[in-house]
XYZ file of N, CA and C in Angstrom:
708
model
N -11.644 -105.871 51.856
C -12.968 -106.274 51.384
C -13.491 -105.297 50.342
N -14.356 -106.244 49.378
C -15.102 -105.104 48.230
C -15.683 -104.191 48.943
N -16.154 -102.825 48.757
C -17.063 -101.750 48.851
C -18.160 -102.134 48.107
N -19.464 -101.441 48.456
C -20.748 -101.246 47.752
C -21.561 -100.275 48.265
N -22.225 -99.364 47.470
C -23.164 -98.714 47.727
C -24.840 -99.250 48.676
N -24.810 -99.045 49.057
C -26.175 -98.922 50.135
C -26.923 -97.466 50.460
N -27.905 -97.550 49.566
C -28.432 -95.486 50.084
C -29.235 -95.864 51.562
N -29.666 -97.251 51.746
C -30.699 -97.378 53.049
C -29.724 -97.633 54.776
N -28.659 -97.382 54.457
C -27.693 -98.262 55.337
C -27.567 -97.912 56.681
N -28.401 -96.313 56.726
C -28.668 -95.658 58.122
C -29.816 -96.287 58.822
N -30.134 -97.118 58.223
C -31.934 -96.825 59.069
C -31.959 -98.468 59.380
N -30.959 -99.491 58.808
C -30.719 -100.766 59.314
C -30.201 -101.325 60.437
N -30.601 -102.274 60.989
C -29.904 -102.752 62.496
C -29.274 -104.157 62.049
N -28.177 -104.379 62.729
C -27.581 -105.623 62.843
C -28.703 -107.262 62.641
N -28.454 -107.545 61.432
C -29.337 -108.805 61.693
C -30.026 -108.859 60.567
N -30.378 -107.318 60.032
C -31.554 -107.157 58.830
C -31.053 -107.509 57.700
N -31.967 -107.579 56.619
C -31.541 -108.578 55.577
C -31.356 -106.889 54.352
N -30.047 -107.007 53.714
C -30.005 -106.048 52.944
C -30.011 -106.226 51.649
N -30.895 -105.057 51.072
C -30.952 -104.971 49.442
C -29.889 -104.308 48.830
N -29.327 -104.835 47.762
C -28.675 -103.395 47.114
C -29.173 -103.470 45.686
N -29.183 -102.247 45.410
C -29.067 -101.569 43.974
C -28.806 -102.823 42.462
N -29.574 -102.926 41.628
C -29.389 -104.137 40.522
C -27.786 -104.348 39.923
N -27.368 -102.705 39.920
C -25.928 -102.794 39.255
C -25.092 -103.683 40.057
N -25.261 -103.327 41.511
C -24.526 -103.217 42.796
C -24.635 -104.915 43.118
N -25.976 -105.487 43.064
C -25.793 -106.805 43.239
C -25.004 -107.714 42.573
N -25.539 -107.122 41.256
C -24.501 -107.804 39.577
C -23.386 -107.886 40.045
N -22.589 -106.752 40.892
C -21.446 -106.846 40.513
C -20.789 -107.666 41.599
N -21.510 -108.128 42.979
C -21.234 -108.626 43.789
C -21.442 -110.277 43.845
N -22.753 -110.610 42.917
C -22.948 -111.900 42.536
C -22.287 -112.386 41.550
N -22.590 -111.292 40.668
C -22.553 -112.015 38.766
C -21.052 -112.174 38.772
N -20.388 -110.985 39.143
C -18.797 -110.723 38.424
C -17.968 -111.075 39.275
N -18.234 -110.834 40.586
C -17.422 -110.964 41.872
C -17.502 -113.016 42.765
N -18.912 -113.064 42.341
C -19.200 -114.868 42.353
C -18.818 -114.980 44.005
N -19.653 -113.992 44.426
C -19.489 -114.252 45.918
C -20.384 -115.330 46.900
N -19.307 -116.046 47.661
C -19.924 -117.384 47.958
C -20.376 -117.287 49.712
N -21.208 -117.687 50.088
C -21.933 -118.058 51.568
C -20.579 -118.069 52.334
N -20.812 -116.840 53.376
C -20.052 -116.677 54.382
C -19.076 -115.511 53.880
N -18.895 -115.386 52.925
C -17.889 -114.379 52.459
C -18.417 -112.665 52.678
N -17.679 -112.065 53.465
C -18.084 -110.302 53.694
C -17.440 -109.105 52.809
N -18.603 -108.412 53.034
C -18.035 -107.062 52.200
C -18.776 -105.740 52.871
N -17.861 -105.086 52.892
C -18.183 -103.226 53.488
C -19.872 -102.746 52.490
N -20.331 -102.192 53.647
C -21.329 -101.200 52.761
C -21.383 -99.722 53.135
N -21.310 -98.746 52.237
C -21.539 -97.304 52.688
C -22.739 -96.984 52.079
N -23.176 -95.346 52.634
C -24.293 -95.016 51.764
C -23.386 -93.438 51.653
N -22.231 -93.080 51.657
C -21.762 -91.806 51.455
C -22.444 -90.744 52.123
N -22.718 -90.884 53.388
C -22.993 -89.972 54.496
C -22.425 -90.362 55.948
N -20.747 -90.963 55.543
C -20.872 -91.625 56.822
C -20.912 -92.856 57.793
N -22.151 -93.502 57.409
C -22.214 -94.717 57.525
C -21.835 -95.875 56.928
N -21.454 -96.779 57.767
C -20.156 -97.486 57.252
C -20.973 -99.290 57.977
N -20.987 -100.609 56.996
C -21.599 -101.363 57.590
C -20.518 -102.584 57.144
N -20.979 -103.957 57.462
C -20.308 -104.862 57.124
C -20.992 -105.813 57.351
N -21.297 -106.516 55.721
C -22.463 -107.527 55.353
C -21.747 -109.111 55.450
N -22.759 -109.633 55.293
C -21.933 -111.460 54.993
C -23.008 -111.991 54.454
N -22.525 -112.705 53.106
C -23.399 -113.529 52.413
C -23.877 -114.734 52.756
N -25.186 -114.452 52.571
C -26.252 -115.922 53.199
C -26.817 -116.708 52.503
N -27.296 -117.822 52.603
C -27.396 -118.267 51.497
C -29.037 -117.744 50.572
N -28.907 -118.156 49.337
C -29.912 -117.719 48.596
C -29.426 -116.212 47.718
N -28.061 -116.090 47.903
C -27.639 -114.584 47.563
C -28.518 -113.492 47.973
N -28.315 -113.517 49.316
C -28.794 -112.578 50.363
C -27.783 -112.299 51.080
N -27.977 -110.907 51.965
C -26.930 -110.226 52.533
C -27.537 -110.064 53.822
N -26.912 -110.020 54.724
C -27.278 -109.936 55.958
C -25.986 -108.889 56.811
N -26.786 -108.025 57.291
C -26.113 -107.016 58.130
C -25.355 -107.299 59.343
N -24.124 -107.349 59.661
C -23.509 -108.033 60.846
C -23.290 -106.474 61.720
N -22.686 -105.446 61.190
C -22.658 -104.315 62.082
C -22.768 -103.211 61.171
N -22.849 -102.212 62.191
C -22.693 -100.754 61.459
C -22.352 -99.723 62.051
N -21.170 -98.772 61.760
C -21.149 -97.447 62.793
C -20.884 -96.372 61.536
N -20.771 -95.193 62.311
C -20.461 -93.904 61.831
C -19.275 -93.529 61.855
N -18.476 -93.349 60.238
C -17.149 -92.785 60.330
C -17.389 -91.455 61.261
N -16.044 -90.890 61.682
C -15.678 -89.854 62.053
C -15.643 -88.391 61.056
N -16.514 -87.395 61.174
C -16.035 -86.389 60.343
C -15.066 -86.305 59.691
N -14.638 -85.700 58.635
C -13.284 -85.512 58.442
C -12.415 -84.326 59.127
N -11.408 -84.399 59.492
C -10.619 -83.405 59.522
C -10.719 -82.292 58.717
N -10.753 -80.645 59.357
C -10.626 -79.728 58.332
C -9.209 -79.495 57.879
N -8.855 -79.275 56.842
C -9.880 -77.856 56.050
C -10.494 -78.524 55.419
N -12.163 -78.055 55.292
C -13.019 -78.582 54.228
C -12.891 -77.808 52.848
N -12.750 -78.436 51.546
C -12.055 -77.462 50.513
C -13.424 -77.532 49.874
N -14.272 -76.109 49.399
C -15.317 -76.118 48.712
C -14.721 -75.589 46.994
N -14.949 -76.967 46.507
C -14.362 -76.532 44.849
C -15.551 -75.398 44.197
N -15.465 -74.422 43.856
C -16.201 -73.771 42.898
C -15.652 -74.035 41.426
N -16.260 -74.350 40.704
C -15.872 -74.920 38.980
C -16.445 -74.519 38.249
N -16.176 -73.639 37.013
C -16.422 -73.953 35.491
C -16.677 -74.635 35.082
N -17.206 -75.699 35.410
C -17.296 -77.358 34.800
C -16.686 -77.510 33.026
N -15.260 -78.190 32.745
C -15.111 -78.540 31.546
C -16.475 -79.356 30.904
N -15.511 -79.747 29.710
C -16.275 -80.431 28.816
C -16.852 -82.126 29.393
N -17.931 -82.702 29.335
C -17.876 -84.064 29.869
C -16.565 -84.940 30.308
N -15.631 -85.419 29.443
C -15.092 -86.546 30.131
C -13.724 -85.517 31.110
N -13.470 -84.344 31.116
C -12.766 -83.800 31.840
C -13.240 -83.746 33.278
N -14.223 -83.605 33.525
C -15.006 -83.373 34.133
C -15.179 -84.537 35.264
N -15.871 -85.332 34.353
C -15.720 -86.856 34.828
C -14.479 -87.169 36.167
N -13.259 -86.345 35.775
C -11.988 -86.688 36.105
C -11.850 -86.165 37.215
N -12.147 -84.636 37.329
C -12.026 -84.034 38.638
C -13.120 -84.472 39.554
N -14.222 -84.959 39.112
C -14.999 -85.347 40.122
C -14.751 -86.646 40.760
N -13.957 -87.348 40.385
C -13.735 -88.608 40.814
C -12.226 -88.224 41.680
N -11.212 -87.564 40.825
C -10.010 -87.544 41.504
C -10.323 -86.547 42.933
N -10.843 -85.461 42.588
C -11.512 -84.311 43.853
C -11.961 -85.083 45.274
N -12.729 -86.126 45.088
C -13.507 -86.933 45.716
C -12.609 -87.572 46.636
N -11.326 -88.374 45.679
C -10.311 -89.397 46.429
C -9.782 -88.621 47.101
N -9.628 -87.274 47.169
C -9.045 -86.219 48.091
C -9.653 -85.518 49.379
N -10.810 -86.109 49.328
C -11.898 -85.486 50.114
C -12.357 -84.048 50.469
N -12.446 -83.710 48.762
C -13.567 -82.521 48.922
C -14.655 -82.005 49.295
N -14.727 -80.965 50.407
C -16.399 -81.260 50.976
C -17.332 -81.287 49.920
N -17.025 -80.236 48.812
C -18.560 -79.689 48.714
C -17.885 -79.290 47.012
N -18.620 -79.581 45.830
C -18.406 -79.396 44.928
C -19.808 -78.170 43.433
N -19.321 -77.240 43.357
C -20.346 -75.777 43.111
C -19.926 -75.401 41.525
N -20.841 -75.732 40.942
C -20.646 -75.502 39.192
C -21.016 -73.993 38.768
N -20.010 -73.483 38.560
C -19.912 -72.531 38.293
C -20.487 -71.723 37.243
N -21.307 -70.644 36.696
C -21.453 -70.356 35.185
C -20.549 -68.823 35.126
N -19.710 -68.743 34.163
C -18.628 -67.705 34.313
C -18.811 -67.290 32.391
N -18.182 -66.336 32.495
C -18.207 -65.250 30.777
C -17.849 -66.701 30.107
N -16.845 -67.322 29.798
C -16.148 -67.801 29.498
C -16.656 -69.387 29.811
N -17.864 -69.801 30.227
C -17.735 -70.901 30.312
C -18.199 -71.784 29.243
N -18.219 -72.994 28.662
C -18.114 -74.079 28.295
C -19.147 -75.352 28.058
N -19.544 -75.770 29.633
C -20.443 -76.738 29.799
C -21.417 -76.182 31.139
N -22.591 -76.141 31.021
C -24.017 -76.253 31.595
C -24.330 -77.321 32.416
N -23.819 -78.200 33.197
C -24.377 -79.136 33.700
C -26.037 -79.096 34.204
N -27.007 -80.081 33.813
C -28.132 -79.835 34.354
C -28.340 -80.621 35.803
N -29.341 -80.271 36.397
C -30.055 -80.888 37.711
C -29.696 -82.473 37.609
N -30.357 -82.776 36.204
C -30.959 -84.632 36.356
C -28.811 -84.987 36.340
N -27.702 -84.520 35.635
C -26.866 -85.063 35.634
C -26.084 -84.724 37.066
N -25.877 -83.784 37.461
C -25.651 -83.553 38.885
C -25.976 -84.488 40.228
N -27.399 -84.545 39.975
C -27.953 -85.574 40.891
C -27.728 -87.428 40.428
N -27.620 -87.767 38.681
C -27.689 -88.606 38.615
C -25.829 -89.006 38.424
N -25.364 -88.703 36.936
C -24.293 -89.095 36.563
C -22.916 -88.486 37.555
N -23.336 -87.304 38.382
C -21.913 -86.866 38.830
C -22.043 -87.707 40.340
N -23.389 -88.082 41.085
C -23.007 -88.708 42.488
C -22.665 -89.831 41.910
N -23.131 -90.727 40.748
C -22.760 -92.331 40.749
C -21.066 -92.312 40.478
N -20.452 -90.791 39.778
C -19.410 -90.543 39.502
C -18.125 -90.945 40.966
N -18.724 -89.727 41.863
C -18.503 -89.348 43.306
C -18.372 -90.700 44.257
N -19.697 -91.646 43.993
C -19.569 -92.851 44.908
C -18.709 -93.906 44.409
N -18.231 -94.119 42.947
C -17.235 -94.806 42.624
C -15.997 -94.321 43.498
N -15.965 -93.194 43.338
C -14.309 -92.657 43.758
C -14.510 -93.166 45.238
N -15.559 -92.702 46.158
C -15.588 -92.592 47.109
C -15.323 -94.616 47.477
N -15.581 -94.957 46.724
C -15.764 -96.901 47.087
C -14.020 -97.186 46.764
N -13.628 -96.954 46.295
C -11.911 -97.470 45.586
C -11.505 -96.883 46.753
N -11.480 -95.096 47.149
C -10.689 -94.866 48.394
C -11.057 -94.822 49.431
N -12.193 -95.193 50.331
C -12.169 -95.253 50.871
C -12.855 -94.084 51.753
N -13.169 -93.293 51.084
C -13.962 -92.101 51.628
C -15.143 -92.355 51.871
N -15.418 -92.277 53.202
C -16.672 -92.192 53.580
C -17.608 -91.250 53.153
N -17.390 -90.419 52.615
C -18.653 -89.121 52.316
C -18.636 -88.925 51.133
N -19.705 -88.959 50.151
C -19.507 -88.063 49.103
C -19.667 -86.928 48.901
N -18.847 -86.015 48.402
C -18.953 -84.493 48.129
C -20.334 -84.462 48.375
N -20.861 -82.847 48.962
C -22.303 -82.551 48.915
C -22.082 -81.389 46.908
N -23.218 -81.213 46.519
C -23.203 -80.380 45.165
C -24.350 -79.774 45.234
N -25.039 -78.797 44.165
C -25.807 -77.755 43.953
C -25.999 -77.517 42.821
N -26.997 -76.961 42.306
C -27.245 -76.630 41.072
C -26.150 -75.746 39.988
N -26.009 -75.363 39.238
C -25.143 -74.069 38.338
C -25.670 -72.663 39.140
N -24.818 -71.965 39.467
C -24.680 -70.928 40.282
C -24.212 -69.740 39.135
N -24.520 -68.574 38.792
C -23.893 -67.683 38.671
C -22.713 -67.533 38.989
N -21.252 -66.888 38.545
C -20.318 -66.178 39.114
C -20.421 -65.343 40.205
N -20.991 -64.302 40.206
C -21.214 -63.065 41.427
C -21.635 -64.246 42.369
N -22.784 -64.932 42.139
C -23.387 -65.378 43.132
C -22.543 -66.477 44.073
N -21.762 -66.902 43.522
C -20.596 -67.654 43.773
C -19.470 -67.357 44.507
N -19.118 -66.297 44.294
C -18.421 -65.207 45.075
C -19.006 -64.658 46.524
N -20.048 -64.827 46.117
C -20.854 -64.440 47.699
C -20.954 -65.871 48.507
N -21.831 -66.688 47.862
C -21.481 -67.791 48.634
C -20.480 -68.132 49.446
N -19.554 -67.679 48.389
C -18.241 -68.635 49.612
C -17.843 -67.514 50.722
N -17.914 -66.043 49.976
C -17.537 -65.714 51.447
C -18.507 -65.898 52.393
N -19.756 -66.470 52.367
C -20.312 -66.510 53.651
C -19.973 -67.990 54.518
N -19.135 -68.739 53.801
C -19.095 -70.182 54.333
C -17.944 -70.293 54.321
N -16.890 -69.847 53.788
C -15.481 -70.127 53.798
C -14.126 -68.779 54.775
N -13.270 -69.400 55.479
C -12.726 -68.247 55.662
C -11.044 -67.638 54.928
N -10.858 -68.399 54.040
C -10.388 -68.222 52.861
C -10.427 -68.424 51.556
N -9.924 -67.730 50.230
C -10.908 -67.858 49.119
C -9.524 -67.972 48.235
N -9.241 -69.009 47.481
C -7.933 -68.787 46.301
C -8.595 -68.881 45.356
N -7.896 -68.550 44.041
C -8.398 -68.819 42.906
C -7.481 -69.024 41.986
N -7.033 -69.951 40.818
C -6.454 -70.096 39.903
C -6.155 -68.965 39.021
N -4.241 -68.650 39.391
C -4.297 -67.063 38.658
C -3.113 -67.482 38.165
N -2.576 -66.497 37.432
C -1.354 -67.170 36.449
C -0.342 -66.003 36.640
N -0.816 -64.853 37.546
C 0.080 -63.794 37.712
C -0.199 -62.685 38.884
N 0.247 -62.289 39.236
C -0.309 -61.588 40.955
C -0.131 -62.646 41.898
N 0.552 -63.038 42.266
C 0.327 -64.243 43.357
C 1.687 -63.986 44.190
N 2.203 -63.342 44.243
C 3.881 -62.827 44.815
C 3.677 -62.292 45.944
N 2.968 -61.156 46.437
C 3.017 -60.705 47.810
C 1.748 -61.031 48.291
N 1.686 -62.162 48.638
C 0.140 -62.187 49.574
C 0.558 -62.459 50.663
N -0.405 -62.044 51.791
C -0.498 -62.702 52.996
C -1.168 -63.800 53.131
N -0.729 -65.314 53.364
C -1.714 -66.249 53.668
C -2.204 -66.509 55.248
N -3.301 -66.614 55.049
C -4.038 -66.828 56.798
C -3.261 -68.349 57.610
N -3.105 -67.858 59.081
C -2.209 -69.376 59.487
C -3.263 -70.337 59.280
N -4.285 -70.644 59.984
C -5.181 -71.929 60.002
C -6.517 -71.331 59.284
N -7.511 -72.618 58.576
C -8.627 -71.955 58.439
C -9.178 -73.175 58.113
N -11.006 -73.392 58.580
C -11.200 -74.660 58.197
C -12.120 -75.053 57.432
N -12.783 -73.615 56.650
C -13.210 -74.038 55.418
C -12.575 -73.118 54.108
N -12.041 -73.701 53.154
C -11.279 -72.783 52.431
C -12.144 -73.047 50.914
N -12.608 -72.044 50.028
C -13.018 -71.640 48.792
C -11.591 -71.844 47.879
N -11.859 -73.037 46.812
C -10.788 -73.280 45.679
C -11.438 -73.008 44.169
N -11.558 -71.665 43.750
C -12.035 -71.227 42.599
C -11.064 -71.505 41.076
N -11.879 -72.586 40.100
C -11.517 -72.591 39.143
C -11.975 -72.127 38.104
N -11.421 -71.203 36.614
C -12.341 -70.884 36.044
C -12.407 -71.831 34.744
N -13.102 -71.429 33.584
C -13.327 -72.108 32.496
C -12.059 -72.287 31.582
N -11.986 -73.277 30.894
C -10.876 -73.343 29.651
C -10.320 -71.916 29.720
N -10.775 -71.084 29.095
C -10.180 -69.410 28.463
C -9.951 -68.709 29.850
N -9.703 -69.567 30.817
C -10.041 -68.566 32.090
C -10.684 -67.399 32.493
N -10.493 -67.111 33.761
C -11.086 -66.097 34.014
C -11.564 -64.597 33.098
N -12.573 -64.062 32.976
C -12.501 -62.740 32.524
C -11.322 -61.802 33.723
N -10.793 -60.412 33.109
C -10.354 -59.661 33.990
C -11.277 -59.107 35.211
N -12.481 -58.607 34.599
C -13.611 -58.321 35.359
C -14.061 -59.327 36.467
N -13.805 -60.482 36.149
C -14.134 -61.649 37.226
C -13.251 -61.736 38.072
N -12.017 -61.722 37.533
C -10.659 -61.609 38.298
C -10.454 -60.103 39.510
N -10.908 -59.462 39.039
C -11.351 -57.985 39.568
C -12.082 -58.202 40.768
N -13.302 -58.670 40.807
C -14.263 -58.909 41.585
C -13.435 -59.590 42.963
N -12.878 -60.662 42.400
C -12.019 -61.774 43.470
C -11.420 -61.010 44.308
N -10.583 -60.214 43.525
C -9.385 -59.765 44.366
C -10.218 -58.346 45.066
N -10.980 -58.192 44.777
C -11.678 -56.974 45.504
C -12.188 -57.100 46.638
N -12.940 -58.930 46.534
C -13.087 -59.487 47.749
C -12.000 -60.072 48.509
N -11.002 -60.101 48.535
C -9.942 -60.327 49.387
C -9.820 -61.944 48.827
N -9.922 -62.267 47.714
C -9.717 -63.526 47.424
C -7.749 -63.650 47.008
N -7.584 -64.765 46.918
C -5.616 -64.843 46.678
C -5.488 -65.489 45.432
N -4.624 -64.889 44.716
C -4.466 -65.911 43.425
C -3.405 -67.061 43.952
N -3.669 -68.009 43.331
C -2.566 -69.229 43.874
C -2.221 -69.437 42.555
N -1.002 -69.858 42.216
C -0.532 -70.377 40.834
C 0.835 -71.255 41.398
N 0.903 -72.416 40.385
C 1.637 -72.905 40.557
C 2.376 -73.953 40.347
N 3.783 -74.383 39.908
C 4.364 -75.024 38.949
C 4.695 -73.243 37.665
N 5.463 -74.239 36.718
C 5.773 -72.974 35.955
C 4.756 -72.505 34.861
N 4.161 -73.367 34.421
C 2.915 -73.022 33.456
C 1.486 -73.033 33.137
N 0.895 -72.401 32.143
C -0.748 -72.125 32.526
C -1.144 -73.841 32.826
N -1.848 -74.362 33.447
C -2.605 -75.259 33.851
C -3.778 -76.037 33.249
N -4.015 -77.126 32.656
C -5.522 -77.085 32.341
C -6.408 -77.166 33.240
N -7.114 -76.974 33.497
C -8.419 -76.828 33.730
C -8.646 -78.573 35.274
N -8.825 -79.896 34.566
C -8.719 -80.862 35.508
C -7.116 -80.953 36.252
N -6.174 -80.509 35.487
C -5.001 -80.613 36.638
C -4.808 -79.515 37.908
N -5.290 -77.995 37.419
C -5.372 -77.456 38.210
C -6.473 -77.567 39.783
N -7.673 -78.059 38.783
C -8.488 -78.314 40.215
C -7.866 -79.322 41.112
N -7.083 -80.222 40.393
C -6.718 -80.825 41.467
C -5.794 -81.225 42.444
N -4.388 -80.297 41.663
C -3.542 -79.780 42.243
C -3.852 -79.028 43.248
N -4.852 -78.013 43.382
C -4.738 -76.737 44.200
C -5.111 -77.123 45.016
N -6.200 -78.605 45.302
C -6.866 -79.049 46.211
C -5.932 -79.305 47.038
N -5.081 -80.183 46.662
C -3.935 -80.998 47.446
C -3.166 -79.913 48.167
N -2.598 -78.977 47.457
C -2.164 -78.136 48.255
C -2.562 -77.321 49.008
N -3.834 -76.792 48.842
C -4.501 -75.994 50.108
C -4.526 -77.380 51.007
N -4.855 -78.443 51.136
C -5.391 -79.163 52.175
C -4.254 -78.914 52.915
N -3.339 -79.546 51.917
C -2.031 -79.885 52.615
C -0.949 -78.371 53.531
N -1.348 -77.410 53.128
C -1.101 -76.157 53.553
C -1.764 -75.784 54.999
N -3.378 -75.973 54.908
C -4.127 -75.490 56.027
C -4.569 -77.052 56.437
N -3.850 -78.057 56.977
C -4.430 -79.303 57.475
C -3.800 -79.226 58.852
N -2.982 -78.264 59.217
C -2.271 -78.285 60.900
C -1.604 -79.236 61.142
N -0.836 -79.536 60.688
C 0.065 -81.138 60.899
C 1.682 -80.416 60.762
């Protein structure tokens, strides 16, 4: 069945008549030409998970609703440089299909793009809930304003109990931790890291991860590293 966004989808009971969003209807009436009796999934990306059936008058009516299950850890908190717009675009959507908890825009020596408040809140969740509707992810990433570097560094060690970061050299004798279930995946800007930033990391007990044979851009690495920390610290 199609997916659709619903932000009200917690606070509805079986029976109630549901609104969605102008885009969201369009695309369920206008393009999709959905006919009386025919159902489709609704999320609101916290979780809640419903399943509508069309009535007549192109109205929706709520048949049930429950609460996905948490996800499994490790929860991977991306810290980013944010590239240029449509790069950008990319990791937030591909990050998403991977189920990243928590996504933290970074501002580093070296960075690039500024994301503001209104696009964060507006263009990167409508970004996030696409991905999240195609795969199937119940949650969309949680996000935050542009953070400092230092400040970024602190953050995660207070929420994460491991910290990698995209390095292109030092990465040979580390110790990696056996399990951990929130892990910090630090990317830096195009020109990468400063040394001084790089300094800081490893001072905090952060790990360089590198990997494949060559430097990385920027959207492949975030989303490589994701896959592989998950897939590293997922206990399976």
């Amino acid at each position: 069945m199609h997916r659709f966004r619903c932000d009200e989808l917690e606070g509805l009971k079986p029976g109630a008549s549901v609104r969605l969003e102008k885009s969201e209807n369009a695309h369920l009436f206008k393009t999709l030409r959905a006919a009386e009796g025919e159902r489709c999934l609704l999320m609101d990306g916290r979780g809640n998970i419903g399943e509508a059936e069309v009535a007549a008058g192109r109205t929706l009516i709520l048949r049930s609703r429950e609460s996905a299950a948490p996800p499994e850890p490790p929860a991977v908190h991306l810290y980013i440089a944010p590239p240029r717009r449509q790069k950008m675009d990319q990791i937030l959507k591909q990050c998403t299909e991977l189920g990243v908890r928590r996504i933290v825009p970074v501002i580093c020596e070296r960075s690039v793009s500024l994301p503001d408040s209104d696009s964060i809140n507006g263009r990167w969740t409508e970004l996030m809930f696409e991905a999240c509707k195609q795969s199937g992810n119940a949650f969309v990433p949680e996000t935050c304003g542009s953070i400092r570097f230092p400040d970024a560094v602190n953050d995660s060690r207070k929420r994460c109990g491991a910290c990698f970061f995209g390095a292109v050299s030092g990465c040979a004798e580390q110790e990696m931790p056996g399990t951990c279930r929130d892990i910090a995946w630090f990317i830096g800007p195009e020109g990468g890291f400063t040394e001084a930033e790089e300094k800081l990391m490893r001072v905090f007990g952060f790990r360089g991860l590198h990997f494949g044979n060559w430097v990385l851009r920027v959207e492949t690495a975030a989303v490589c590293g994701t896959a592989i920390l998950m897939d590293r610290f997922a206990g399976r």
